[in-house]
Coordinates of C-alpha atoms in Angstrom, one line a residue:
X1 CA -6.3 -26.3 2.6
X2 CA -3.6 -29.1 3.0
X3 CA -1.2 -28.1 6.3
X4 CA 2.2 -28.7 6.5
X5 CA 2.9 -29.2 10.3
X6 CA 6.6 -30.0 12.1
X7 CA 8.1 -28.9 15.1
X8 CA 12.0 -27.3 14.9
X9 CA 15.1 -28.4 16.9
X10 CA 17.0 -25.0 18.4
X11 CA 20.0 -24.4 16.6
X12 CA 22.6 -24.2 19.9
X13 CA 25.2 -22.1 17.7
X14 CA 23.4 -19.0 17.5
X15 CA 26.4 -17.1 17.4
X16 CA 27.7 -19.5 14.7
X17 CA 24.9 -19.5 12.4
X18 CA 24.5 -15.4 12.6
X19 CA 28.1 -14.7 11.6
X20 CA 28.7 -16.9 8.2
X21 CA 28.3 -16.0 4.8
X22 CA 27.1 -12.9 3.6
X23 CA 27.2 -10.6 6.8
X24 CA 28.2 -6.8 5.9
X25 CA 31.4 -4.6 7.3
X26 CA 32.2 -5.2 11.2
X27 CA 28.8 -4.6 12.7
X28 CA 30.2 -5.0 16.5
X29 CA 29.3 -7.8 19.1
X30 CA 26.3 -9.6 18.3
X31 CA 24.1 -9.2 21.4
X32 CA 23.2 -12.5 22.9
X33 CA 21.1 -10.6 25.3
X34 CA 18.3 -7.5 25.7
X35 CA 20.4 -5.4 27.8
X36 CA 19.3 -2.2 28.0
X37 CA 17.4 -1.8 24.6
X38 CA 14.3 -0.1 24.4
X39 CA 13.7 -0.5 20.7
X40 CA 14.0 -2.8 18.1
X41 CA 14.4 -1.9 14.3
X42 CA 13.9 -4.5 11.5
X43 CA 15.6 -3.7 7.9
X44 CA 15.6 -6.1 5.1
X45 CA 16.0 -6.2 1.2
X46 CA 12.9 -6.7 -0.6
X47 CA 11.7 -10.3 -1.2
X48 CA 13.3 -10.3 -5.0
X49 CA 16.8 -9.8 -3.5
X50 CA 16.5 -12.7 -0.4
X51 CA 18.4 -15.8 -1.7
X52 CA 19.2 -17.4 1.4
X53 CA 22.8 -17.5 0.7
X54 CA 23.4 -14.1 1.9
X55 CA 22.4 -12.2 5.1
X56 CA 19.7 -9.6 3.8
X57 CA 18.2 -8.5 7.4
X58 CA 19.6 -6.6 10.3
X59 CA 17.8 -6.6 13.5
X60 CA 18.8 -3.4 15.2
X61 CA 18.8 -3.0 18.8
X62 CA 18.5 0.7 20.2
X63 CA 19.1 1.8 23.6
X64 CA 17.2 4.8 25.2
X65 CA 20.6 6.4 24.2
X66 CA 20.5 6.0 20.7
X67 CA 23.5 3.6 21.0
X68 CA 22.7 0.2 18.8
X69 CA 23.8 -3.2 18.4
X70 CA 22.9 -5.1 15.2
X71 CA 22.3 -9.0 14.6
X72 CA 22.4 -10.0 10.9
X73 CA 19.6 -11.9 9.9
X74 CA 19.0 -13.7 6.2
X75 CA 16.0 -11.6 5.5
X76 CA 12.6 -10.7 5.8
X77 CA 10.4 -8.5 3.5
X78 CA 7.8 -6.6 6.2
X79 CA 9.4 -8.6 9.3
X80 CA 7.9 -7.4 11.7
X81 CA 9.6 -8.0 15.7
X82 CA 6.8 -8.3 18.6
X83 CA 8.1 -7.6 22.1
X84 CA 6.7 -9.0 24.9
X85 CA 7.8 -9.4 28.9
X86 CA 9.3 -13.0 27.9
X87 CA 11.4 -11.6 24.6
X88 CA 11.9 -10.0 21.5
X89 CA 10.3 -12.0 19.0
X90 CA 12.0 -11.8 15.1
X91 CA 12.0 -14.1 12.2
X92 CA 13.7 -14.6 8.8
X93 CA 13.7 -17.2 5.7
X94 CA 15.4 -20.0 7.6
X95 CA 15.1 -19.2 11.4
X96 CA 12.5 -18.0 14.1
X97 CA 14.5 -16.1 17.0
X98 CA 13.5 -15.2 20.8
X99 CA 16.0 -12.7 22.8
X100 CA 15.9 -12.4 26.0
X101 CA 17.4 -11.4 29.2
X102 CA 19.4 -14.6 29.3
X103 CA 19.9 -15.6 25.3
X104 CA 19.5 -15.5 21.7
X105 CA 17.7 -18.5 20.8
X106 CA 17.7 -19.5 17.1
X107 CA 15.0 -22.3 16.2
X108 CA 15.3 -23.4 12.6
X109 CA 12.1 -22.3 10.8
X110 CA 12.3 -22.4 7.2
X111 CA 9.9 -20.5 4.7
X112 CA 8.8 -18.1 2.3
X113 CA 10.7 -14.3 2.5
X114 CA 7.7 -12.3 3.1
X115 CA 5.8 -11.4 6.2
X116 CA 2.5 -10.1 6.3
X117 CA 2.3 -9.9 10.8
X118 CA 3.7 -11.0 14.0
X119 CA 1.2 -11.0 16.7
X120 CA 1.8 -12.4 20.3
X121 CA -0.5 -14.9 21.2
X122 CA 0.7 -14.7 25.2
X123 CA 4.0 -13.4 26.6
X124 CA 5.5 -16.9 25.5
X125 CA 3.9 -17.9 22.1
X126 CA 3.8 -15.4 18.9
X127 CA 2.5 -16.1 15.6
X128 CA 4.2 -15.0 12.2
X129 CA 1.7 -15.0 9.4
X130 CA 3.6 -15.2 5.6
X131 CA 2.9 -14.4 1.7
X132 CA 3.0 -17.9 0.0
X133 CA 1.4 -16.8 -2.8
X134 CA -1.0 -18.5 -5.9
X135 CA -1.6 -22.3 -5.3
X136 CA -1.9 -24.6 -7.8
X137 CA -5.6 -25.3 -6.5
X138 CA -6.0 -22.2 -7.9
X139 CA -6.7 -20.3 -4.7
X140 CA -4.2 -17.9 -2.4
X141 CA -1.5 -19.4 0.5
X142 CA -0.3 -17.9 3.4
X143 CA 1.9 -19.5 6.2
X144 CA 1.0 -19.6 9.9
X145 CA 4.3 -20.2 12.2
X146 CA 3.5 -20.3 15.6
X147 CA 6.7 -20.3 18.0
X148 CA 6.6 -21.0 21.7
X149 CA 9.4 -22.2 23.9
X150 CA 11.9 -23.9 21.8
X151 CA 10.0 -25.0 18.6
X152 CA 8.0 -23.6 15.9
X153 CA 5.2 -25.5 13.6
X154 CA 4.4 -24.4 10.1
X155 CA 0.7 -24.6 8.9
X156 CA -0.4 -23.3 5.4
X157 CA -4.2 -21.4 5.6
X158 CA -6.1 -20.2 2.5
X159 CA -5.9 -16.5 1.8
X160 CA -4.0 -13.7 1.7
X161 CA -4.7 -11.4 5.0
X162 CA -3.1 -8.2 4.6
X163 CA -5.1 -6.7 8.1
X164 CA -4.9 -8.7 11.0
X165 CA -6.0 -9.0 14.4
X166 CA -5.4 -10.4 17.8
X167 CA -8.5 -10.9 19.3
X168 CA -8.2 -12.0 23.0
X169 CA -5.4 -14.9 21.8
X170 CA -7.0 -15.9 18.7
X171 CA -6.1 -14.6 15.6
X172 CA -8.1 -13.3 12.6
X173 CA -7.5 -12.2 9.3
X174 CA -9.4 -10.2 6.4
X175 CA -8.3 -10.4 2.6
X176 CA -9.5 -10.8 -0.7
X177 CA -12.1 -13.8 -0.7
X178 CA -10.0 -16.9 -2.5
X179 CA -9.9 -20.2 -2.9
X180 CA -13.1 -22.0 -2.0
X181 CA -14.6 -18.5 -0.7
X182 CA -14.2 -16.5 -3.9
X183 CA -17.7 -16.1 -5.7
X184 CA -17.0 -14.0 -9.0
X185 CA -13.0 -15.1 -9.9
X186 CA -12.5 -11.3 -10.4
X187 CA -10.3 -9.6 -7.9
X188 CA -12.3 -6.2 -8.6
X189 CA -15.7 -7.9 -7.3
X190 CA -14.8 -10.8 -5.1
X191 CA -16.1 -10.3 -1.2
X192 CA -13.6 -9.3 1.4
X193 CA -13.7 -12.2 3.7
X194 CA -12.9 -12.5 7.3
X195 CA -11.2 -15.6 8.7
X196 CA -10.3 -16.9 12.0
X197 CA -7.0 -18.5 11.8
X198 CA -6.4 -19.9 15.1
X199 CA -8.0 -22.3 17.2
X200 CA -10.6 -23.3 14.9
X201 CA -11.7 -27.2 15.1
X202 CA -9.9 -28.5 12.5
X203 CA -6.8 -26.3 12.5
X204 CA -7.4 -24.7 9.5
X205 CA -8.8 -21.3 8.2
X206 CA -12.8 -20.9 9.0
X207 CA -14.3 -18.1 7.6
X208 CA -16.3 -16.1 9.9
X209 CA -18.1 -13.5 7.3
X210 CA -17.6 -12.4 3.8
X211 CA -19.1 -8.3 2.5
X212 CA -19.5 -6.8 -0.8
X213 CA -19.5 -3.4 0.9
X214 CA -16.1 -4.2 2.5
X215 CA -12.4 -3.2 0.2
X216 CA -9.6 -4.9 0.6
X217 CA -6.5 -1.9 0.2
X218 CA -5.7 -1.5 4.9
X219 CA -2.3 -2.7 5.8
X220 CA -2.7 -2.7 9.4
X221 CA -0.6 -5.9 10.7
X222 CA -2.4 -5.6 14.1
X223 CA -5.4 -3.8 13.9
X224 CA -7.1 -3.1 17.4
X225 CA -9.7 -5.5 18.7
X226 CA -12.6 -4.3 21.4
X227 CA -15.8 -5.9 22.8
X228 CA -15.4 -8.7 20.0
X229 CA -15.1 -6.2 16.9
X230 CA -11.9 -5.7 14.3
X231 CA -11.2 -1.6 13.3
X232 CA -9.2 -0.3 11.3
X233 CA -9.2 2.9 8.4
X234 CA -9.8 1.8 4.8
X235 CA -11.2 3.6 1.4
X236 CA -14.7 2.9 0.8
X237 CA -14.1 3.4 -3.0
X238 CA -10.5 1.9 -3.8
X239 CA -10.9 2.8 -7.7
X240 CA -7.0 3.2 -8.2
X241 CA -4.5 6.1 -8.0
X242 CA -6.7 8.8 -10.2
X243 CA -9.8 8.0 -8.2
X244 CA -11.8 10.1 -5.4
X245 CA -10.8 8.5 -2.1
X246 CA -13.2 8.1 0.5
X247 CA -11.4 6.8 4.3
X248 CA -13.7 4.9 6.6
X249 CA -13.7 2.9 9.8
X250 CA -14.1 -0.8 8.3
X251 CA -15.7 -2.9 11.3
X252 CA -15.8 -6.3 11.4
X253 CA -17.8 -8.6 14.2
X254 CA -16.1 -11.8 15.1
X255 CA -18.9 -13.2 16.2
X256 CA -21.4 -12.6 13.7
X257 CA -19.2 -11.8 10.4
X258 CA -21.2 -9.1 9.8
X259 CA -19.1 -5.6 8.4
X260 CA -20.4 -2.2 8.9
X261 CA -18.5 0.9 7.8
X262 CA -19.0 4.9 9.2
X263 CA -17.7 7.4 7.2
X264 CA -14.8 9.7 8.2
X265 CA -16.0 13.2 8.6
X266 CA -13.0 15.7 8.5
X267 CA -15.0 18.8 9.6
X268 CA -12.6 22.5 9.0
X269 CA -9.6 20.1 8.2
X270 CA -8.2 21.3 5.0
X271 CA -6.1 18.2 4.6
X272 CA -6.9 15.0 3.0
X273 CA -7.4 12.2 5.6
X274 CA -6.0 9.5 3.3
X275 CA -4.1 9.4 -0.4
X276 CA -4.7 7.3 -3.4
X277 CA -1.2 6.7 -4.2
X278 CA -0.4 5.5 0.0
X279 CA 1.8 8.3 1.1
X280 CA 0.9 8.9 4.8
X281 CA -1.9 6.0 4.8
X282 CA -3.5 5.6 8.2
X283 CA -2.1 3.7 10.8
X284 CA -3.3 2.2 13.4
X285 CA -2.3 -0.7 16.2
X286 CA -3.7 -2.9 18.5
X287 CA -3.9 -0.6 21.6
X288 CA -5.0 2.6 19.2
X289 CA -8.9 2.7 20.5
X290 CA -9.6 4.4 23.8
X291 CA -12.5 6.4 24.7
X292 CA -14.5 5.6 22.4
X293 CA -11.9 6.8 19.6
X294 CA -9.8 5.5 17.3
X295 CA -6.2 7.1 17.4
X296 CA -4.2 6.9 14.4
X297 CA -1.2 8.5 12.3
X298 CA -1.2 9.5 9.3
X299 CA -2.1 13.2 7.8
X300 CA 1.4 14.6 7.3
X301 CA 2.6 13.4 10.2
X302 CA -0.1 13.5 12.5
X303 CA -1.7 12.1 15.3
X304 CA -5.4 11.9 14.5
X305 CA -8.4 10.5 16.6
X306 CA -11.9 9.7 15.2
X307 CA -14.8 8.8 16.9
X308 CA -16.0 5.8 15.9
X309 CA -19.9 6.4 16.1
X310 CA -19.9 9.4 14.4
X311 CA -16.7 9.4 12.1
X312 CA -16.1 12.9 13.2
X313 CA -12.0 12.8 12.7
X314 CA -10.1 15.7 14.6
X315 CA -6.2 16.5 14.2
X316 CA -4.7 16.0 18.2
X317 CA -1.0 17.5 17.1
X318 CA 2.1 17.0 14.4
X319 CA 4.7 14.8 15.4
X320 CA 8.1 14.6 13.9
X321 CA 8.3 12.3 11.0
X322 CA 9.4 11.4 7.2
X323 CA 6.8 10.3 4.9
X324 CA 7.1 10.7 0.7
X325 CA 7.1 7.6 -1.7
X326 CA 9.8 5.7 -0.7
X327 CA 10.1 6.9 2.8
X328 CA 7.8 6.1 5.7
X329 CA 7.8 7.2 9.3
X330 CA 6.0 4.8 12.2
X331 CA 4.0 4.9 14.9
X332 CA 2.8 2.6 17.7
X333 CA 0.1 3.6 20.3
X334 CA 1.2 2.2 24.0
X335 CA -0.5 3.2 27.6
X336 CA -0.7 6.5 27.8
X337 CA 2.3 7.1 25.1
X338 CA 2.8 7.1 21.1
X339 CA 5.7 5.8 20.0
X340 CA 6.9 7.3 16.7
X341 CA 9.9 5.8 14.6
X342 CA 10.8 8.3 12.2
X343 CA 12.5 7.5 8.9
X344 CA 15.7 8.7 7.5
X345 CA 16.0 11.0 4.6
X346 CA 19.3 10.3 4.1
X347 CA 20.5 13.8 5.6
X348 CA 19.1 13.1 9.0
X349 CA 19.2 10.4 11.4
X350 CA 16.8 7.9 12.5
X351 CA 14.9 9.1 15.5
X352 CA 12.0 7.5 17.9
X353 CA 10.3 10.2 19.5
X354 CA 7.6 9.2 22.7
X355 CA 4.7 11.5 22.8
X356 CA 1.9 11.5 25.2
X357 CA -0.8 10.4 23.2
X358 CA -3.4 13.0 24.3
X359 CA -1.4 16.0 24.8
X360 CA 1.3 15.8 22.2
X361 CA 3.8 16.6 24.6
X362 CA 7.4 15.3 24.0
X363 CA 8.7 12.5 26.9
X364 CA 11.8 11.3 25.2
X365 CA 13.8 11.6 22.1
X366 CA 16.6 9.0 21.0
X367 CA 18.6 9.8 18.3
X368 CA 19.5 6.5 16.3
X369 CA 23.9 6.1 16.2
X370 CA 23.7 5.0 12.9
X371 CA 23.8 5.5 9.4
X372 CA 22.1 3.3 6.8
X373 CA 24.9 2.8 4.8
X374 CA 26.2 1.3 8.1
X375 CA 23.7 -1.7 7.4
X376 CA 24.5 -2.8 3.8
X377 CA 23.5 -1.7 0.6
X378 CA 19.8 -2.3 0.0
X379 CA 18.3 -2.3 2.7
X380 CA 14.9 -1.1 4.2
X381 CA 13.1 0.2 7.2
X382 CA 10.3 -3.0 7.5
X383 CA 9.3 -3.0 11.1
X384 CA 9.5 -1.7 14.6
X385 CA 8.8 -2.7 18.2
X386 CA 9.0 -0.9 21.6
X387 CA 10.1 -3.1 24.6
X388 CA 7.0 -3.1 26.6

């Protein structure tokens, strides 16, 4: 796959370059530092409405109070912030952005409007992985950004990688098999291949192992990563919206390429672990495994866990949450905590709500002090972080 490699300059006039064209009604101060936020919202217009001309995005910052502060931002379909002790890591079409204790830095980072991960690399270097789309080769592009300090360098891989993973620093992800891996030219029998996408010899893709058994239909844009194996909750039938469904743990060895699956058993549950249409698909993130289980929401609105040897999937508790087939309610697993960003309906507010991950019970709620016709019209809920 040919790379296209250059390192930015900073853009000094952050504050400049944030407040031009296109921003919405008076959306306050633009915070040139963390302050006290806790979370971090990301809402952008889909990909088909980004021009570049206009801001699209708003990074929202939310204190434990519920009180925000909002940086416009040109837009980014699925961005997706990653907070880690050096920053809050964010990106858009033109720029990559770090804020910090000290500063908003704005590096100029130009590319494509949707983002399929962020994953920190270290507390100082995060990578942003992209949706190019079809080559002319005839194969599938995605762009790799990797930011650290003041500069960020652009790479194109081969492949599309909607489940990723950050395996001890390195970075791998699993897609349709395309390009120079496909063996059938049919998107309904090509392998699901897995490919390391960092630090490999040459800098570009190298595909680690490719599975007929495997289906490519998780979104997981950090799936958890333990003792050198990917997890994450997929359908083992994936025959469209009229179809049986059939949820499994999908696991992938990094060193060997080999995938292995174990069914899902729901036991009494009278509920459907997963949907055909994706209302309340499984979620999962990187620090979801513990115990031997794999914690995930999904279910209504749930907190589920799942032993991974057996499959043997249990209902822990119900958490708040907003989840139909536009709406979509998050969760991240943390420590000992689960942090849950619940959607608006439109007659209720955002909310994050911090549960203890093994006993349900409530630690903190924070209303969100905003509307979303506060934003601008045409927005969406993309992505979430929790200051760590």
């Amino acid at each position: 796959m040919k790379r296209v490699a250059g390192a930015s300059v900073v853009l000094l006039s952050s504050l400049a370059l944030l407040t031009g064209c296109g921003s919405s009604a008076d959306l306050g101060p633009i915070p040139q530092q963390l302050g006290g936020a806790s979370y971090a919202l990301y809402f952008s217009a889909q990909s088909a409405d980004i021009d570049g001309a206009h801001h699209r995005g708003r990074l929202v910052l939310v204190d434990a109070d519920g009180s925000v502060s909002v940086l416009p931002t040109w837009g980014m379909d699925h961005g997706r912030p990653v907070w880690t002790d050096e920053g809050l890591f964010f990106s858009d079409l033109k720029n990559d952005y770090r804020l910090d204790e000290t500063r908003l830095t704005t590096i100029a980072s130009p590319k494509t409007d949707s983002q399929y991960a962020m994953l920190a690399t270290s507390p100082s270097t995060v990578l942003g992985l992209y949706n190019l789309g079809f080559s002319d080769a005839g194969g599938y592009t995605s762009q790799v950004v990797v930011t650290t300090g003041d500069t960020s360098t652009l790479s194109e891989v081969e492949g599309g990688y909607y489940t990723t993973a950050n395996c001890e620093g390195t970075v791998y992800g699993i897609g349709l098999a395309t390009g120079p891996y496909s063996s059938t030219g049919d998107p309904d029998t090509e392998p699901v291949m897995l490919n390391q996408l960092t630090d490999t010899a040459d800098g570009d893709e190298e595909n680690v192992g490719l599975s007929a058994q495997a289906r490519d239909n998780a979104l997981p844009a950090s799936a958890p990563c333990q003792g050198g194996t990917i997890f994450y909750i997929s359908d083992s039938i994936s025959g469209g919206l009229d179809s049986p469904v059939r949820p499994v743990i999908s696991m992938w060895d990094i060193a060997s390429g080999e995938y292995r699956e174990v069914a899902m058993d729901a036991g009494p549950l009278t509920e459907r672990l997963m949907r055909s249409d994706g209302i309340g698909y499984p979620q999962v993130s990187a620090d979801s495994i513990r115990d031997g289980r794999l914690q995930w929401f999904g279910v209504s609105n749930s907190i589920m866990s799942t032993d991974l040897a057996t499959g043997r999937t249990e209902k822990q508790f119900d958490v708040a949450g907003v989840t139909d087939e536009v709406l979509s309610s998050q969760a991240s697993f943390q420590g000992d905590e689960v942090v849950v960003m619940v959607d608006s309906d439109g007659s209720n507010p955002y909310e994050i709500v911090r549960y203890h991950r093994d006993s349900g019970v409530v630690l903190s709620r924070s209303v969100v002090n905003f509307a979303p016709e506060d934003l601008a019209a045409g927005l969406f809920l993309r992505g979430f972080a929790v200051r760590p």
